[in-house]
Tab-separated table of N, CA and C in Angstrom:
chain	number	residue	atom	x	y	z
A	1	UNK	N	0.836	-1.181	0.000
A	1	UNK	CA	0.000	0.000	0.000
A	1	UNK	C	0.883	1.247	0.000
A	2	UNK	N	0.437	2.252	-0.718
A	2	UNK	CA	1.168	3.523	-0.810
A	2	UNK	C	0.374	4.629	-0.131
A	3	UNK	N	1.065	5.671	0.254
A	3	UNK	CA	0.402	6.826	0.868
A	3	UNK	C	-0.718	7.353	-0.020
A	4	UNK	N	-0.479	7.344	-1.324
A	4	UNK	CA	-1.463	7.903	-2.249
A	4	UNK	C	-2.699	7.017	-2.409
A	5	UNK	N	-2.679	5.827	-1.813
A	5	UNK	CA	-3.885	5.001	-1.777
A	5	UNK	C	-4.877	5.544	-0.747
A	6	UNK	N	-4.368	6.344	0.187
A	6	UNK	CA	-5.195	6.880	1.263
A	6	UNK	C	-5.286	8.406	1.211
A	7	UNK	N	-4.178	9.040	0.835
A	7	UNK	CA	-4.094	10.500	0.827
A	7	UNK	C	-3.865	11.026	-0.581
A	8	UNK	N	-4.246	12.263	-0.806
A	8	UNK	CA	-4.056	12.907	-2.098
A	8	UNK	C	-2.578	13.211	-2.345
A	9	UNK	N	-2.085	12.837	-3.523
A	9	UNK	CA	-0.698	13.115	-3.896
A	9	UNK	C	-0.423	14.614	-3.868
A	10	UNK	N	-1.383	15.402	-4.285
A	10	UNK	CA	-1.218	16.862	-4.282
A	10	UNK	C	-1.099	17.396	-2.853
A	11	UNK	N	-1.940	16.897	-1.946
A	11	UNK	CA	-1.870	17.322	-0.545
A	11	UNK	C	-0.537	16.928	0.083
A	12	UNK	N	-0.071	15.734	-0.218
A	12	UNK	CA	1.227	15.277	0.306
A	12	UNK	C	2.338	16.191	-0.182
A	13	UNK	N	2.351	16.480	-1.483
A	13	UNK	CA	3.392	17.324	-2.061
A	13	UNK	C	3.401	18.709	-1.410
A	14	UNK	N	2.223	19.299	-1.239
A	14	UNK	CA	2.130	20.626	-0.620
A	14	UNK	C	2.622	20.593	0.831
A	15	UNK	N	2.213	19.585	1.566
A	15	UNK	CA	2.582	19.498	2.981
A	15	UNK	C	4.081	19.274	3.154
A	16	UNK	N	4.654	18.359	2.390
A	16	UNK	CA	6.090	18.099	2.496
A	16	UNK	C	6.868	19.354	2.085
A	17	UNK	N	6.407	20.033	1.043
A	17	UNK	CA	7.060	21.268	0.603
A	17	UNK	C	6.971	22.383	1.626
A	18	UNK	N	5.856	22.446	2.336
A	18	UNK	CA	5.658	23.502	3.336
A	18	UNK	C	6.642	23.401	4.496
A	19	UNK	N	7.169	22.211	4.716
A	19	UNK	CA	8.081	21.997	5.835
A	19	UNK	C	9.469	21.563	5.365
A	20	UNK	N	9.871	22.064	4.205
A	20	UNK	CA	11.173	21.671	3.649
A	20	UNK	C	12.343	22.369	4.337
A	21	UNK	N	12.099	23.500	4.968
A	21	UNK	CA	13.180	24.216	5.661
A	21	UNK	C	13.497	23.536	6.992
A	22	UNK	N	14.756	23.543	7.347
A	22	UNK	CA	15.182	22.959	8.614
A	22	UNK	C	14.450	23.615	9.780
A	23	UNK	N	14.098	22.805	10.753
A	23	UNK	CA	13.433	23.248	11.980
A	23	UNK	C	12.061	23.883	11.750
A	24	UNK	N	11.425	23.586	10.627
A	24	UNK	CA	10.113	24.177	10.326
A	24	UNK	C	8.952	23.216	10.565
A	25	UNK	N	9.241	21.960	10.895
A	25	UNK	CA	8.190	20.943	10.976
A	25	UNK	C	7.242	21.194	12.143
A	26	UNK	N	5.955	21.207	11.832
A	26	UNK	CA	4.899	21.310	12.827
A	26	UNK	C	3.960	20.142	12.554
A	27	UNK	N	4.001	19.153	13.406
A	27	UNK	CA	3.245	17.932	13.144
A	27	UNK	C	1.743	18.177	13.046
A	28	UNK	N	1.187	19.080	13.837
A	28	UNK	CA	-0.250	19.343	13.770
A	28	UNK	C	-0.637	19.905	12.404
A	29	UNK	N	0.120	20.895	11.958
A	29	UNK	CA	-0.169	21.489	10.642
A	29	UNK	C	0.078	20.495	9.525
A	30	UNK	N	1.167	19.721	9.641
A	30	UNK	CA	1.489	18.747	8.600
A	30	UNK	C	0.364	17.722	8.439
A	31	UNK	N	-0.066	17.128	9.546
A	31	UNK	CA	-1.110	16.104	9.465
A	31	UNK	C	-2.425	16.678	8.965
A	32	UNK	N	-2.673	17.940	9.283
A	32	UNK	CA	-3.867	18.595	8.751
A	32	UNK	C	-3.734	18.815	7.245
A	33	UNK	N	-2.557	19.278	6.810
A	33	UNK	CA	-2.339	19.561	5.389
A	33	UNK	C	-2.421	18.310	4.520
A	34	UNK	N	-1.922	17.179	5.008
A	34	UNK	CA	-1.979	15.956	4.198
A	34	UNK	C	-3.363	15.318	4.230
A	35	UNK	N	-4.232	15.817	5.093
A	35	UNK	CA	-5.599	15.322	5.128
A	35	UNK	C	-5.880	14.239	6.152
A	36	UNK	N	-4.916	13.957	7.026
A	36	UNK	CA	-5.115	12.888	8.009
A	36	UNK	C	-6.218	13.199	9.014
A	37	UNK	N	-6.400	14.463	9.338
A	37	UNK	CA	-7.413	14.830	10.337
A	37	UNK	C	-8.826	14.515	9.861
A	38	UNK	N	-9.014	14.404	8.555
A	38	UNK	CA	-10.335	14.121	7.985
A	38	UNK	C	-10.553	12.634	7.731
A	39	UNK	N	-9.541	11.833	7.987
A	39	UNK	CA	-9.616	10.402	7.675
A	39	UNK	C	-10.186	9.592	8.829
A	40	UNK	N	-10.713	8.439	8.479
A	40	UNK	CA	-11.264	7.516	9.477
A	40	UNK	C	-10.120	6.900	10.280
A	41	UNK	N	-10.434	6.383	11.466
A	41	UNK	CA	-9.397	5.680	12.243
A	41	UNK	C	-8.753	4.536	11.455
A	42	UNK	N	-9.522	3.872	10.608
A	42	UNK	CA	-8.964	2.782	9.798
A	42	UNK	C	-7.932	3.312	8.802
A	43	UNK	N	-8.236	4.447	8.169
A	43	UNK	CA	-7.278	5.040	7.227
A	43	UNK	C	-6.019	5.526	7.942
A	44	UNK	N	-6.193	6.095	9.127
A	44	UNK	CA	-5.033	6.547	9.908
A	44	UNK	C	-4.151	5.355	10.250
A	45	UNK	N	-4.748	4.225	10.590
A	45	UNK	CA	-3.959	3.025	10.889
A	45	UNK	C	-3.220	2.522	9.644
A	46	UNK	N	-3.816	2.671	8.473
A	46	UNK	CA	-3.124	2.287	7.234
A	46	UNK	C	-1.860	3.120	7.068
A	47	UNK	N	-1.970	4.425	7.313
A	47	UNK	CA	-0.808	5.321	7.217
A	47	UNK	C	0.234	4.924	8.262
A	48	UNK	N	-0.225	4.632	9.472
A	48	UNK	CA	0.670	4.195	10.539
A	48	UNK	C	1.490	2.993	10.087
A	49	UNK	N	0.825	2.012	9.501
A	49	UNK	CA	1.527	0.790	9.087
A	49	UNK	C	2.515	1.043	7.950
A	50	UNK	N	2.241	2.027	7.117
A	50	UNK	CA	3.207	2.397	6.072
A	50	UNK	C	4.454	3.000	6.710
A	51	UNK	N	4.265	3.828	7.736
A	51	UNK	CA	5.392	4.483	8.402
A	51	UNK	C	6.167	3.545	9.323
A	52	UNK	N	5.544	2.470	9.761
A	52	UNK	CA	6.187	1.484	10.630
A	52	UNK	C	7.057	0.572	9.762
A	53	UNK	N	8.215	1.080	9.401
A	53	UNK	CA	9.083	0.399	8.427
A	53	UNK	C	9.546	-0.983	8.885
A	54	UNK	N	9.798	-1.153	10.184
A	54	UNK	CA	10.296	-2.447	10.651
A	54	UNK	C	9.165	-3.407	11.046
A	55	UNK	N	7.933	-2.976	10.844
A	55	UNK	CA	6.749	-3.802	11.103
A	55	UNK	C	6.674	-4.302	12.549
A	56	UNK	N	7.161	-3.479	13.482
A	56	UNK	CA	7.158	-3.860	14.893
A	56	UNK	C	5.821	-3.601	15.576
A	57	UNK	N	4.953	-2.856	14.899
A	57	UNK	CA	3.699	-2.465	15.524
A	57	UNK	C	3.811	-1.136	16.250
A	58	UNK	N	5.001	-0.556	16.187
A	58	UNK	CA	5.270	0.738	16.808
A	58	UNK	C	6.112	1.582	15.859
A	59	UNK	N	6.015	2.894	16.020
A	59	UNK	CA	6.913	3.785	15.301
A	59	UNK	C	7.878	4.336	16.346
A	60	UNK	N	9.135	3.959	16.199
A	60	UNK	CA	10.166	4.366	17.128
A	60	UNK	C	10.846	5.647	16.648
A	61	UNK	N	11.664	6.217	17.509
A	61	UNK	CA	12.337	7.486	17.215
A	61	UNK	C	13.132	7.438	15.911
A	62	UNK	N	13.822	6.326	15.649
A	62	UNK	CA	14.619	6.245	14.424
A	62	UNK	C	13.736	6.232	13.172
A	63	UNK	N	12.517	5.757	13.273
A	63	UNK	CA	11.593	5.800	12.137
A	63	UNK	C	10.972	7.195	11.995
A	64	UNK	N	10.745	7.868	13.112
A	64	UNK	CA	10.151	9.214	13.060
A	64	UNK	C	11.055	10.211	12.358
A	65	UNK	N	12.351	10.041	12.498
A	65	UNK	CA	13.307	10.963	11.866
A	65	UNK	C	13.066	11.052	10.357
A	66	UNK	N	12.570	9.966	9.784
A	66	UNK	CA	12.375	9.896	8.335
A	66	UNK	C	10.899	9.969	7.940
A	67	UNK	N	10.060	10.494	8.821
A	67	UNK	CA	8.613	10.499	8.587
A	67	UNK	C	8.236	11.233	7.297
A	68	UNK	N	8.894	12.338	6.985
A	68	UNK	CA	8.553	13.064	5.758
A	68	UNK	C	8.885	12.230	4.523
A	69	UNK	N	9.960	11.454	4.583
A	69	UNK	CA	10.309	10.568	3.467
A	69	UNK	C	9.295	9.436	3.335
A	70	UNK	N	8.622	9.118	4.425
A	70	UNK	CA	7.562	8.120	4.371
A	70	UNK	C	6.371	8.611	3.554
A	71	UNK	N	6.185	9.915	3.535
A	71	UNK	CA	5.096	10.505	2.756
A	71	UNK	C	5.532	10.802	1.332
A	72	UNK	N	6.791	11.235	1.165
A	72	UNK	CA	7.326	11.557	-0.168
A	72	UNK	C	8.827	11.293	-0.166
A	73	UNK	N	9.335	10.568	-1.156
A	73	UNK	CA	10.760	10.219	-1.184
A	73	UNK	C	11.699	11.426	-1.115
A	74	UNK	N	11.240	12.587	-1.586
A	74	UNK	CA	12.106	13.768	-1.575
A	74	UNK	C	11.950	14.593	-0.298
A	75	UNK	N	11.215	14.076	0.683
A	75	UNK	CA	11.086	14.768	1.964
A	75	UNK	C	12.409	14.773	2.702
A	76	UNK	N	12.592	15.778	3.536
A	76	UNK	CA	13.848	15.870	4.293
A	76	UNK	C	13.761	15.054	5.581
A	77	UNK	N	14.902	14.803	6.188
A	77	UNK	CA	14.948	14.166	7.496
A	77	UNK	C	14.597	15.214	8.546
A	78	UNK	N	13.896	14.813	9.579
A	78	UNK	CA	13.626	15.721	10.676
A	78	UNK	C	14.884	15.878	11.525
A	79	UNK	N	15.021	17.036	12.144
A	79	UNK	CA	16.136	17.242	13.073
A	79	UNK	C	15.860	16.438	14.346
A	80	UNK	N	16.865	16.299	15.181
A	80	UNK	CA	16.665	15.592	16.444
A	80	UNK	C	15.602	16.291	17.285
A	81	UNK	N	15.616	17.611	17.300
A	81	UNK	CA	14.641	18.386	18.069
A	81	UNK	C	13.218	18.134	17.551
A	82	UNK	N	13.036	18.168	16.232
A	82	UNK	CA	11.724	17.927	15.629
A	82	UNK	C	11.254	16.497	15.897
A	83	UNK	N	12.177	15.549	15.797
A	83	UNK	CA	11.859	14.144	16.029
A	83	UNK	C	11.400	13.930	17.468
A	84	UNK	N	12.124	14.516	18.409
A	84	UNK	CA	11.770	14.360	19.825
A	84	UNK	C	10.416	15.013	20.132
A	85	UNK	N	10.118	16.146	19.502
A	85	UNK	CA	8.824	16.807	19.711
A	85	UNK	C	7.686	15.938	19.180
A	86	UNK	N	7.884	15.345	18.022
A	86	UNK	CA	6.866	14.468	17.435
A	86	UNK	C	6.673	13.222	18.296
A	87	UNK	N	7.762	12.647	18.763
A	87	UNK	CA	7.683	11.474	19.628
A	87	UNK	C	6.949	11.816	20.924
A	88	UNK	N	7.286	12.941	21.532
A	88	UNK	CA	6.638	13.345	22.781
A	88	UNK	C	5.133	13.524	22.592
A	89	UNK	N	4.731	14.034	21.435
A	89	UNK	CA	3.310	14.258	21.160
A	89	UNK	C	2.550	12.947	20.980
A	90	UNK	N	3.201	11.955	20.400
A	90	UNK	CA	2.519	10.701	20.093
A	90	UNK	C	2.717	9.584	21.096
A	91	UNK	N	3.715	9.715	21.956
A	91	UNK	CA	4.050	8.661	22.926
A	91	UNK	C	3.234	8.868	24.197
A	92	UNK	N	2.051	8.278	24.220
A	92	UNK	CA	1.111	8.510	25.317
A	92	UNK	C	1.491	7.804	26.612
A	93	UNK	N	2.246	6.706	26.529
A	93	UNK	CA	2.576	5.966	27.756
A	93	UNK	C	4.037	6.083	28.175
A	94	UNK	N	4.814	6.912	27.455
A	94	UNK	CA	6.192	7.179	27.858
A	94	UNK	C	7.181	6.053	27.615
A	95	UNK	N	6.831	5.125	26.702
A	95	UNK	CA	7.728	3.998	26.444
A	95	UNK	C	8.738	4.243	25.317
A	96	UNK	N	8.743	5.469	24.767
A	96	UNK	CA	9.715	5.812	23.734
A	96	UNK	C	9.323	5.402	22.339
A	97	UNK	N	8.048	5.055	22.146
A	97	UNK	CA	7.571	4.681	20.823
A	97	UNK	C	6.084	4.995	20.720
A	98	UNK	N	5.594	5.043	19.489
A	98	UNK	CA	4.209	5.376	19.238
A	98	UNK	C	3.488	4.125	18.743
A	99	UNK	N	2.421	3.772	19.408
A	99	UNK	CA	1.609	2.621	19.000
A	99	UNK	C	0.511	3.056	18.044
A	100	UNK	N	-0.085	2.098	17.389
A	100	UNK	CA	-1.133	2.383	16.402
A	100	UNK	C	-2.345	3.042	17.036
A	101	UNK	N	-2.625	2.776	18.279
A	101	UNK	CA	-3.793	3.367	18.932
A	101	UNK	C	-3.496	4.749	19.424
């Protein structure tokens, strides 16, 4: 499955482009721009599984660093600061990883 099976290619391109500058990533705005906020929980889980590169059932910090590349191959890597902010926002139980729920 590809991101474009769930999300609009145009929305992905705009969102990845909007955060191409270093230290500009805002996960709330990004997820809104790609259309995730309007998707069903099932569609969000599909995106989660695409981003879970090692198929562990979790998205760990090393996978989050490359989250923009998960949406578009030409996306940049997140900085350590951006990665930690995204992890902190999604890690509800403090175990250092984000689960599908």
